Coordinates of C-alpha atoms in Angstrom, one line a residue:
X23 CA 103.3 91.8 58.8
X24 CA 99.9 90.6 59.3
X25 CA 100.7 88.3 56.0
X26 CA 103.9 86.8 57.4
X27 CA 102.1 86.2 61.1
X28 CA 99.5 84.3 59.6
X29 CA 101.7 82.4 56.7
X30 CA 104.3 81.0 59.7
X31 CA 101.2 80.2 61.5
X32 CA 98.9 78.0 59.9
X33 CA 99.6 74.9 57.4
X34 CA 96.5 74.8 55.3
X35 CA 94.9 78.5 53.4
X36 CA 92.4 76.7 51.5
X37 CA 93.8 78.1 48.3
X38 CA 93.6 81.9 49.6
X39 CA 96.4 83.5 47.5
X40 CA 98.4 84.9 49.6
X41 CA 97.6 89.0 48.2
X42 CA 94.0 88.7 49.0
X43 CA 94.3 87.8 52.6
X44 CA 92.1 90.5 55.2
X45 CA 90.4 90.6 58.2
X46 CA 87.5 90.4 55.8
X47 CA 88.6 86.4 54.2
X48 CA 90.7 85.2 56.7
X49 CA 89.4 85.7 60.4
X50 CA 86.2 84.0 60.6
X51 CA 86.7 81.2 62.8
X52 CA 88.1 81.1 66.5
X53 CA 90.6 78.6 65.0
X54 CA 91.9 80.9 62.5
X55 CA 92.1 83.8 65.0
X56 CA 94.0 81.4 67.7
X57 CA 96.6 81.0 64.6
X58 CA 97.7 84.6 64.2
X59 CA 98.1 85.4 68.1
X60 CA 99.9 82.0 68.6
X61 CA 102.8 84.2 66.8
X62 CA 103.2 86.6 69.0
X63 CA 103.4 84.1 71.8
X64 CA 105.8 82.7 69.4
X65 CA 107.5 86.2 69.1
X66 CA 107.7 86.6 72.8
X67 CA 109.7 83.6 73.9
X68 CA 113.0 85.2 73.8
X69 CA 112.1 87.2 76.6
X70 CA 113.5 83.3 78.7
X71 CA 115.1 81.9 75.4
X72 CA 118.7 82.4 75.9
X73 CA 119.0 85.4 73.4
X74 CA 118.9 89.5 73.9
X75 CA 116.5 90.0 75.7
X76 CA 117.1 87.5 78.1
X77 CA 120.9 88.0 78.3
X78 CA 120.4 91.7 79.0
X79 CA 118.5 90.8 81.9
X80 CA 120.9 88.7 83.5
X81 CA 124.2 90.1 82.0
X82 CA 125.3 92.8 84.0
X83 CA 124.5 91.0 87.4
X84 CA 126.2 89.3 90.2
X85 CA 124.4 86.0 88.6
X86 CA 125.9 85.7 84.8
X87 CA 129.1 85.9 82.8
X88 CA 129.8 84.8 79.4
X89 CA 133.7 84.7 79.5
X90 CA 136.0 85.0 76.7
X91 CA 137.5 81.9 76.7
X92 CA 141.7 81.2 76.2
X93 CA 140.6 78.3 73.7
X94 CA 139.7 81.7 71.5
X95 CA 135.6 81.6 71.8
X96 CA 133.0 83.7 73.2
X97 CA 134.9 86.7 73.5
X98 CA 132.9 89.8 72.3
X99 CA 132.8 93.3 73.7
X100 CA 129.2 93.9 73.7
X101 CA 128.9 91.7 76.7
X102 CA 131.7 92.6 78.6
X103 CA 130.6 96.2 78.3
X104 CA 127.4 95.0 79.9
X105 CA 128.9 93.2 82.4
X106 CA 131.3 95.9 83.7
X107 CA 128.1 98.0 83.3
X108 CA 129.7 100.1 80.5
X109 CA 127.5 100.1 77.9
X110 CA 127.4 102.5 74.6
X111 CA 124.6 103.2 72.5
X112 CA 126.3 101.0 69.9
X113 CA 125.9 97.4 71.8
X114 CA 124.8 95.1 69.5
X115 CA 123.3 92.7 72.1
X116 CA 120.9 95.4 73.3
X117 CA 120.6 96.0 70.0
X118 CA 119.3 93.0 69.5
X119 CA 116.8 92.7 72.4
X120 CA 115.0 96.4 71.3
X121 CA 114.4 94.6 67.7
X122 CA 113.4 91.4 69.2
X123 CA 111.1 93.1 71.4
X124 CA 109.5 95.7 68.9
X125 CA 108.9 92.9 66.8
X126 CA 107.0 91.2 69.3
X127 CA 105.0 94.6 70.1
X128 CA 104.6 94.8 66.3
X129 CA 103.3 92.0 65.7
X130 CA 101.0 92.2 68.4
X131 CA 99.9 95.4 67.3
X132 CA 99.1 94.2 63.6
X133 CA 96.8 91.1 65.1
X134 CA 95.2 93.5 67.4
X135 CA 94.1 95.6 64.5
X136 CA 93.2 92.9 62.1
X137 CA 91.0 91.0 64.6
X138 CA 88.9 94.1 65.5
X139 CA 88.4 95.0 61.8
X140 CA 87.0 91.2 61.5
X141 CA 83.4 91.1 60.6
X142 CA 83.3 88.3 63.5
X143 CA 85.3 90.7 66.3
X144 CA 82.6 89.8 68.8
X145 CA 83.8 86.0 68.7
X146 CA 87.3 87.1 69.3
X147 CA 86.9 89.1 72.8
X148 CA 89.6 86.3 74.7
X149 CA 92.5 86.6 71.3
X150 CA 92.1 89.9 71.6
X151 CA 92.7 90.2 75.3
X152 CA 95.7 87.8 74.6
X153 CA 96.9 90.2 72.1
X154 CA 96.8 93.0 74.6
X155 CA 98.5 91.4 77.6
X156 CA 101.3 89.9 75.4
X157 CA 101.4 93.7 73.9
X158 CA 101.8 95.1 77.4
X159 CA 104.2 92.3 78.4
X160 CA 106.3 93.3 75.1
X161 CA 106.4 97.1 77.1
X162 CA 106.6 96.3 80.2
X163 CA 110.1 94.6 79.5
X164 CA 111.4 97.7 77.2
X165 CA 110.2 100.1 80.0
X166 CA 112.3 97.9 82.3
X167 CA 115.5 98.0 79.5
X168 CA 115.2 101.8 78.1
X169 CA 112.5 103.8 80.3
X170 CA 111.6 106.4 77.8
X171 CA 110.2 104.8 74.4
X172 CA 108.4 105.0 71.5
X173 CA 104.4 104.1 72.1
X174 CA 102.9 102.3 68.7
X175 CA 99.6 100.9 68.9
X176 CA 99.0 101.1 65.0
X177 CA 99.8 97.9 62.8
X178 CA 101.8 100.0 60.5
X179 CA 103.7 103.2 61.0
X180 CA 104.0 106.1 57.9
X181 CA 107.7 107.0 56.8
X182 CA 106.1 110.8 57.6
X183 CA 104.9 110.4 61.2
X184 CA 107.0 108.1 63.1
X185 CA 106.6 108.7 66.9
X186 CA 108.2 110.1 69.6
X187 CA 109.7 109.3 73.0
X188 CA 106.9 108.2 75.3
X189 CA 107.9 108.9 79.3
X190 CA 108.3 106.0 81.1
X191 CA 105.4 106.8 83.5
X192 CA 103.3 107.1 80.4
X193 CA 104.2 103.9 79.2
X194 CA 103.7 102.5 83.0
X195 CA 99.9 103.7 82.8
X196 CA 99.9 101.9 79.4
X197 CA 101.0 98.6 80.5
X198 CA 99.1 99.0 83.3
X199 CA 95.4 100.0 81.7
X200 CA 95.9 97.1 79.2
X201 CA 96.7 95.0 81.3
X202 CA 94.1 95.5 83.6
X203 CA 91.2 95.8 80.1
X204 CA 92.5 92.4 78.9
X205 CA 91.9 90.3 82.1
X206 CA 88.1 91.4 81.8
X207 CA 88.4 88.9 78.8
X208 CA 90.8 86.4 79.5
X209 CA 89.6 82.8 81.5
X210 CA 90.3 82.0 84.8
X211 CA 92.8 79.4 85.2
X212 CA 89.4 77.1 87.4
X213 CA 87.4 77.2 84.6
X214 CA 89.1 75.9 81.6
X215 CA 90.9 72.6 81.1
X216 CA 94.5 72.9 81.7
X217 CA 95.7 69.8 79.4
X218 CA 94.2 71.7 76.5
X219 CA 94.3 75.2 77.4
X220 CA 98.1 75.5 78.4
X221 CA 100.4 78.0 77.6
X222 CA 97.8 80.7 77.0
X223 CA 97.2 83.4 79.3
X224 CA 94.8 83.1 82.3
X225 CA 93.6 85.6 84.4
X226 CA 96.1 84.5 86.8
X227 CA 99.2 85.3 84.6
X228 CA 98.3 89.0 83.8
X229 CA 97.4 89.3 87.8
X230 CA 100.7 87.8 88.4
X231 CA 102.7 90.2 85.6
X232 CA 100.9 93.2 87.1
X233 CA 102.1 92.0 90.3
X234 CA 105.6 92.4 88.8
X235 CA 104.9 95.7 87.3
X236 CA 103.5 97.2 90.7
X237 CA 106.6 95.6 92.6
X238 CA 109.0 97.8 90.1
X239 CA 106.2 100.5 89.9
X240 CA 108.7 103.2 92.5
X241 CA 111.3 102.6 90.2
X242 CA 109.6 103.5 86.9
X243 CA 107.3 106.8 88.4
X244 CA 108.5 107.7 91.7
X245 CA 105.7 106.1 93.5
X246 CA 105.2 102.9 95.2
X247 CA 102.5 100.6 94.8
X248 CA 103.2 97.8 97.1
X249 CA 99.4 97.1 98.0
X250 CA 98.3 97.1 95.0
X251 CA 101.3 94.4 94.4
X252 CA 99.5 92.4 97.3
X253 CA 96.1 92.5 95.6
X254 CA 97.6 91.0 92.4
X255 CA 99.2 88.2 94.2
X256 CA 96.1 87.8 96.4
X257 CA 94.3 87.6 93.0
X258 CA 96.7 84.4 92.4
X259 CA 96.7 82.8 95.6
X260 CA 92.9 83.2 96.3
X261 CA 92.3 81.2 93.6
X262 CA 93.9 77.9 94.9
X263 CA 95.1 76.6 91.0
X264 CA 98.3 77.1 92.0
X265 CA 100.8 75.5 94.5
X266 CA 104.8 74.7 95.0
X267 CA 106.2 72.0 93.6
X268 CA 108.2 69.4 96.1
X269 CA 111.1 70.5 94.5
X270 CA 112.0 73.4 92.1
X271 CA 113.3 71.6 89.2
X272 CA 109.9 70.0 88.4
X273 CA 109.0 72.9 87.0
X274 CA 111.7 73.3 84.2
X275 CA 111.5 69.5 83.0
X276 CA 110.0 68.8 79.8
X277 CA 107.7 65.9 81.1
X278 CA 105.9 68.1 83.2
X279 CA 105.1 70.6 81.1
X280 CA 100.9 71.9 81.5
X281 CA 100.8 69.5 84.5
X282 CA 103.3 71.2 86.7
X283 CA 101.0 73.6 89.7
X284 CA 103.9 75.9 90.4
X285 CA 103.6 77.3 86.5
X286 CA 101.3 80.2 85.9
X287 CA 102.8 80.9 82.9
X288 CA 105.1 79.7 80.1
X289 CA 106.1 79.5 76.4
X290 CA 105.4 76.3 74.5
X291 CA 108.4 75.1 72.6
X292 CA 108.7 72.6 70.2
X293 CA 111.4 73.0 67.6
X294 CA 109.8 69.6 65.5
X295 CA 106.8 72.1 64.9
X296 CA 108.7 74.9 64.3
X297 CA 107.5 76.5 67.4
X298 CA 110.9 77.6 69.3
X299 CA 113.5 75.7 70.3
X300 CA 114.8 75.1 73.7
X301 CA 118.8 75.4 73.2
X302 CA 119.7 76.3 77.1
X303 CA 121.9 73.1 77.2
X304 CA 124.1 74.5 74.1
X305 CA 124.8 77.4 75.2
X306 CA 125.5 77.1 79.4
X307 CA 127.0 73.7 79.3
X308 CA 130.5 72.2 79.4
X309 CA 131.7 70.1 76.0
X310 CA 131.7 67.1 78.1
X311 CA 128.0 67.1 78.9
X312 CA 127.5 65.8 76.0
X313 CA 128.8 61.9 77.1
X314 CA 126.8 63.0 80.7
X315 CA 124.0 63.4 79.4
X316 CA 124.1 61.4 76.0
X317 CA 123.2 64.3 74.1
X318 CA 123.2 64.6 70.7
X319 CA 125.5 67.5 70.2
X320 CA 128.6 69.3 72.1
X321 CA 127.3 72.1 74.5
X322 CA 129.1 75.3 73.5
X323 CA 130.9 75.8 76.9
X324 CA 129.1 79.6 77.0
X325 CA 127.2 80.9 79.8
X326 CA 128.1 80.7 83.1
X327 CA 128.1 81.5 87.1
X328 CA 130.3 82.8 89.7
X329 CA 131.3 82.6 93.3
X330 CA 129.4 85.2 94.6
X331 CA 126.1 83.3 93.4
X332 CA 127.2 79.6 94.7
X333 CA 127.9 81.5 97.7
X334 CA 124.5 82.4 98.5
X335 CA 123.5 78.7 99.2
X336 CA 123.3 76.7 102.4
X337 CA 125.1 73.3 101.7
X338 CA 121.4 72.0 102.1
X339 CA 119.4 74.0 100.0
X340 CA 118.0 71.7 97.1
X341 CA 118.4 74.9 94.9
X342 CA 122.2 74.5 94.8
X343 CA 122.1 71.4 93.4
X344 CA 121.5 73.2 89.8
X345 CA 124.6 74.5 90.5
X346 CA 127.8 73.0 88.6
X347 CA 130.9 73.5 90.3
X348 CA 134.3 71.7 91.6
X349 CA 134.8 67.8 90.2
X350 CA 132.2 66.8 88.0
X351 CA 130.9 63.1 87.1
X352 CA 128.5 61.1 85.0
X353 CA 125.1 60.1 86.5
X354 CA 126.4 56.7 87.8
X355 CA 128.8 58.1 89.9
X356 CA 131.8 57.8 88.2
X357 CA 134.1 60.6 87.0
X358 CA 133.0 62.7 83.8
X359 CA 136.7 62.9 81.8
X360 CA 138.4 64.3 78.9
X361 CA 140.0 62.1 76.1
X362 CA 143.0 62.5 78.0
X363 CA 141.7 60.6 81.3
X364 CA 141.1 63.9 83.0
X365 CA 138.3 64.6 85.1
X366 CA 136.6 68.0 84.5
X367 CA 136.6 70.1 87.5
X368 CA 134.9 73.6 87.3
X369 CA 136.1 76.3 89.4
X370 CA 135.6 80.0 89.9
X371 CA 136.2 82.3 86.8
X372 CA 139.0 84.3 87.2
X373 CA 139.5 85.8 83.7
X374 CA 137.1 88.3 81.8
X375 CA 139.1 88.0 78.5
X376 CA 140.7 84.6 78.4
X377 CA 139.5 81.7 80.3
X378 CA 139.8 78.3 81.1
X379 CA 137.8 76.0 79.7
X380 CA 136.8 74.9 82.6
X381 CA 136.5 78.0 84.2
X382 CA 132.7 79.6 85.3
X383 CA 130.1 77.0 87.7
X384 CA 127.3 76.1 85.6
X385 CA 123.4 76.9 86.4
X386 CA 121.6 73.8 85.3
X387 CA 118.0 75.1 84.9
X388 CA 116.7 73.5 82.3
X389 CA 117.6 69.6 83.1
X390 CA 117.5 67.1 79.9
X391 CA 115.7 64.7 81.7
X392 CA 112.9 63.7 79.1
X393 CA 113.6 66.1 76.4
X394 CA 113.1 65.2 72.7
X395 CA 115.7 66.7 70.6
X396 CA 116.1 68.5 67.2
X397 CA 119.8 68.9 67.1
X398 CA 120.6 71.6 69.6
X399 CA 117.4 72.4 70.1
X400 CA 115.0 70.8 73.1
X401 CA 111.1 70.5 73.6
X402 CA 111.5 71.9 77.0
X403 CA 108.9 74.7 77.3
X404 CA 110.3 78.2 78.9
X405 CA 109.1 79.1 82.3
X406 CA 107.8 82.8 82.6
X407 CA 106.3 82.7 85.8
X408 CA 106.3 80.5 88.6
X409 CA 104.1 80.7 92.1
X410 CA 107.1 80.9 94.3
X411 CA 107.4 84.8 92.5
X412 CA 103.9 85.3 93.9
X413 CA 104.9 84.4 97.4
X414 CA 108.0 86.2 97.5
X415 CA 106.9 89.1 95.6
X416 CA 103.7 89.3 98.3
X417 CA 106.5 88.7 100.9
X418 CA 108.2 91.9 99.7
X419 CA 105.3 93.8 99.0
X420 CA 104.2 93.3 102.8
X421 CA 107.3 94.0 104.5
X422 CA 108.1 97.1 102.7
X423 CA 104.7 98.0 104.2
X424 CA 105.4 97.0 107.1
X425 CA 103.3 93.7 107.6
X426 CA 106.8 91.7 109.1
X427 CA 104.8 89.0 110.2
X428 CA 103.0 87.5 107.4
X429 CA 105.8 88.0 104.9
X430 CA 108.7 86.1 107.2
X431 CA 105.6 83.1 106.6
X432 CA 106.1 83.6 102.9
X433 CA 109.4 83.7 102.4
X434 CA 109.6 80.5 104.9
X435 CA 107.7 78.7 102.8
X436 CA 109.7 78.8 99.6
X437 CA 112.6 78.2 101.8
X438 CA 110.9 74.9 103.3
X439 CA 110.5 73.6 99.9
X440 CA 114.2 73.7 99.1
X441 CA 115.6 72.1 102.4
X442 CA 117.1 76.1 103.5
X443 CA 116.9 77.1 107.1
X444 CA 113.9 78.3 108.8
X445 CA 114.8 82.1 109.1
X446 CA 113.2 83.6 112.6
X447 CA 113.4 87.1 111.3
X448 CA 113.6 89.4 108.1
X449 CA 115.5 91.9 105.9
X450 CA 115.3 93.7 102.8
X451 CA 118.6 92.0 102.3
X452 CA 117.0 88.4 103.2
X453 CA 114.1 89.1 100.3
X454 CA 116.8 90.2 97.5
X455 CA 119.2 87.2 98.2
X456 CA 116.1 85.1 98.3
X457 CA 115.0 85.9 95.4
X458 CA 118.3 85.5 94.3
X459 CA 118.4 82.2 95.1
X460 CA 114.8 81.2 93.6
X461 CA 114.8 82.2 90.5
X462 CA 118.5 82.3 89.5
X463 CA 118.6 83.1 85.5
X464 CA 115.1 83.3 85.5
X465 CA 115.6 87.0 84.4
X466 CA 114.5 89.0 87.4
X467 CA 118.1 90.0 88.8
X468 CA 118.9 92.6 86.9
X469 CA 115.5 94.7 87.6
X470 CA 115.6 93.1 91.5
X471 CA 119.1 94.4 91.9
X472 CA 118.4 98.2 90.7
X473 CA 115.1 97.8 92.9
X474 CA 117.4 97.6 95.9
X475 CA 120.1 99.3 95.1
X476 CA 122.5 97.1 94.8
X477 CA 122.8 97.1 91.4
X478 CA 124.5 100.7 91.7
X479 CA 126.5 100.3 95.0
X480 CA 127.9 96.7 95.3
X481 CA 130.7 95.2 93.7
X482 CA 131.3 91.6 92.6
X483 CA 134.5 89.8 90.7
X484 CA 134.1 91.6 87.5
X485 CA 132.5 94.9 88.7
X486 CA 134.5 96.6 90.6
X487 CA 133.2 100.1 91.1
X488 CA 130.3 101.9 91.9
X489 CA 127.4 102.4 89.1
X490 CA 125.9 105.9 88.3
X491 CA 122.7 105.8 88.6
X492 CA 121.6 106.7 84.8
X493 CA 122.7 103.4 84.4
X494 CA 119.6 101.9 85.7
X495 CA 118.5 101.8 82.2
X496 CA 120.3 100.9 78.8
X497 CA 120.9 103.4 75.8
X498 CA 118.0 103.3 72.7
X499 CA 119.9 101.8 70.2
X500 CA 122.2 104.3 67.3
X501 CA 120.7 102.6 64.6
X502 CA 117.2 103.4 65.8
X503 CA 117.8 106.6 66.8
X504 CA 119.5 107.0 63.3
X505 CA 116.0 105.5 61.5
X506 CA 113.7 107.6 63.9
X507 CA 115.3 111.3 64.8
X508 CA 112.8 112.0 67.0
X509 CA 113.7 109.5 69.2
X510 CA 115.7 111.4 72.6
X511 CA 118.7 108.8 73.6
X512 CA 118.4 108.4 77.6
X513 CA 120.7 110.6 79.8
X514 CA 124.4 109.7 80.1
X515 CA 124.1 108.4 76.8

């Protein structure tokens, strides 16, 4: 593993065949160390790419559908299942986000070891606090999907001692200790140049992921942290490198990308390099973007919205306008048609199984404004975290603790920046539906909807019951519990 990390992240081995590579020959310079833990970064942008895992994080919400659609594409089980919240332990698309995640924490896990068997460790202390966080990151997200897990820390596991299921509080102390061990190391994002230190992590973005992992920290061991979810965002918003953007979509365009204030943290895509690709605008677009936007391929007419989110807008709200819905047109006004003269109008979904084509609103998140293209494929970097979560999750954080005052300022000030309404007062209710609003397929919904409940005991257009509560979390996988018997499937499953 440590092999294929390093080959598909560095152009020139001065020779080194590829069998003799170690710790020992290979890292000796900060440049050469940088290499290998640029692929776990590189590993761990599907967590906002738009594959598992990033799907199972929005699927199964009142935010996302992917609709079979009448033409006779998209339709597939696995996320229907999902999105009725009736998932088996054979879905491949959960499937598909425990290997993409593992492989991330794998890879991680090889660097780790290989950088601290280096004869020239003491020159690596910041990759290896990289390594670390982006390890803890990888666990934090299955903790989030599957609760109870298998804990590897080793580069390589023997056929004759594969591990066990880890309890999801255990793996909560986990993420939570290396988290915490790693920002001893890491720089603070004041003292380093952000043209040439962007995307890596800063102090900042582990304060601001433990801030996430403290929010959720009731719902993964029975007991709340929300002050310690405060310090964390204090940690962030003490330091003043960070600030809201006039309007939310500056942070999601490619031209702004390691300039932007409001991004603490993101995943540096560039599909000419072979670094990622961005392919949002393939797969949550209508065909006849294509002429809108004068891209360079068909959109696939996938992913898409519903009434329930549109609904949650003021007419005002700036945020809305990422919305797609109703008649569409081109950007000089006139209307966006078919061959046939007609005008494409998108309305609500209606239909799990068979749908319109121009059924399903459209979330336009990632805008093509600027964007260099490689077929489908964008430059347009992936936005982890952004400060508006640090506001609102302070915001939350406070009033669940009963501090009303200071978190109606919060939440008014991510409101202000969109145009919304000044609220006078505050809810649980208002803090989910903000959040709602805010960070719409950002891939918080899913794990903000079981944190307050509705998740289990509202219904939408294509969930129509109430959800037991085992499934707050999904099933391991049959093929890994099939590869690693001493694996325990979650209960329910």
């Amino acid at each position: 593993m440590l092999i294929a990390v390093v080959v598909s992240s560095c152009t020139k081995l001065d020779e080194e065949p590829f069998g003799r590579l170690s710790p020992e020959t290979y890292y000796k310079t900060e440049a050469e160390a940088n290499s290998s833990v640029a692929g776990i970064y590189q590993s761990f942008q599907q967590v906002q790419g738009v594959s598992a895992p990033w799907t199972i994080s929005v699927e199964g919400t009142d935010e996302f559908i992917v609709p079979g659609r009448a033409s006779g594409g998209w339709f597939d089980q696995n996320n229907i299942d999902i999105m009725q919240h009736n998932v088996k332990a054979d879905n491949q698309a959960v499937s598909n986000a425990w290997n993409n995640i593992f492989s991330e924490i794998g890879i991680a896990n090889a660097v780790i070891e290989s950088l601290n068997a280096s004869p020239s460790v003491g020159s690596f202390k910041t990759q290896i606090a990289e390594a670390r966080a982006l390890r803890a990151y990888g666990y934090f997200y299955a903790m989030d999907f599957w609760g109870n897990l298998p804990l590897v820390t080793v580069g390589k596991i023997e056929q004759n001692n594969l591990p066990g299921t880890t309890a999801r509080a255990d793996i909560f102390k986990f993420v939570e200790s290396e988290m915490l061990a790693a920002v001893n190391d890491l720089p603070a994002a004041n003292s380093v140049n952000k043209a040439t230190y962007y995307p890596r992590l800063t102090k900042e973005a582990v304060y601001a992921a433990l801030a996430m992992v403290y929010l959720n920290a009731e719902v993964y061991t029975g007991t709340a942290r929300w002050n310690d979810a405060v310090t964390m965002c204090n940690n962030v918003i003490n330091t003043g490198a960070f600030g809201l953007e006039s309007n939310v979509v500056e942070s999601f365009k490619a031209l702004n990308e390691g300039k932007t204030k409001e991004v603490i943290f993101a995943f540096s895509i560039d599909p000419a390099r072979s670094s990622g690709g961005n392919a949002y605008m393939l797969y949550t677009q209508p065909a006849l973007d294509q002429q809108r936007y004068s891209l360079p391929f068909a959109p696939a007419n996938g992913f898409s919205t519903q009434k329930e989110a549109l609904d949650r807008y003021e007419v005002q709200d700036r945020r809305r306008n990422l919305l797609q819905f109703g008649p569409q047109f081109k950007l000089d006004g006139s209307p966006l048609v078919d061959s046939k003269g007609v005008q494409l109008n998108l309305v609500n979904c209606v239909s799990f199984t068979a749908a319109a084509d121009n059924e399903g609103y459209r979330v336009l998140k990632y805008v093509p404004e600027g964007v260099t293209w490689s077929g489908s494929n964008g430059n347009t970097d992936y936005v982890q975290t952004r400060y508006s979560d640090i506001l609102l999750t302070k915001a939350e954080a406070l009033f669940r603790s009963g501090t009303t005052a200071e978190a109606l300022t919060l939440v008014n000030q991510v409101r202000t920046r969109s145009n919304a309404t000044t609220l006078t007062s505050l809810t649980l209710k208002n803090l989910e539906e903000e959040r709602a609003r805010e960070f719409i397929w950002e891939g918080h919904r899913r794990r903000d909807m079981i944190r307050f409940g509705t998740y289990f005991n509202t219904t939408w257009t294509f969930k129509t019951s109430v959800t037991p509560a085992f499934r707050s979390i999904y099933p391991i996988p049959l093929t890994q519990i099939a590869t690693n018997p001493k694996l325990k499937q979650n209960t329910g499953y």
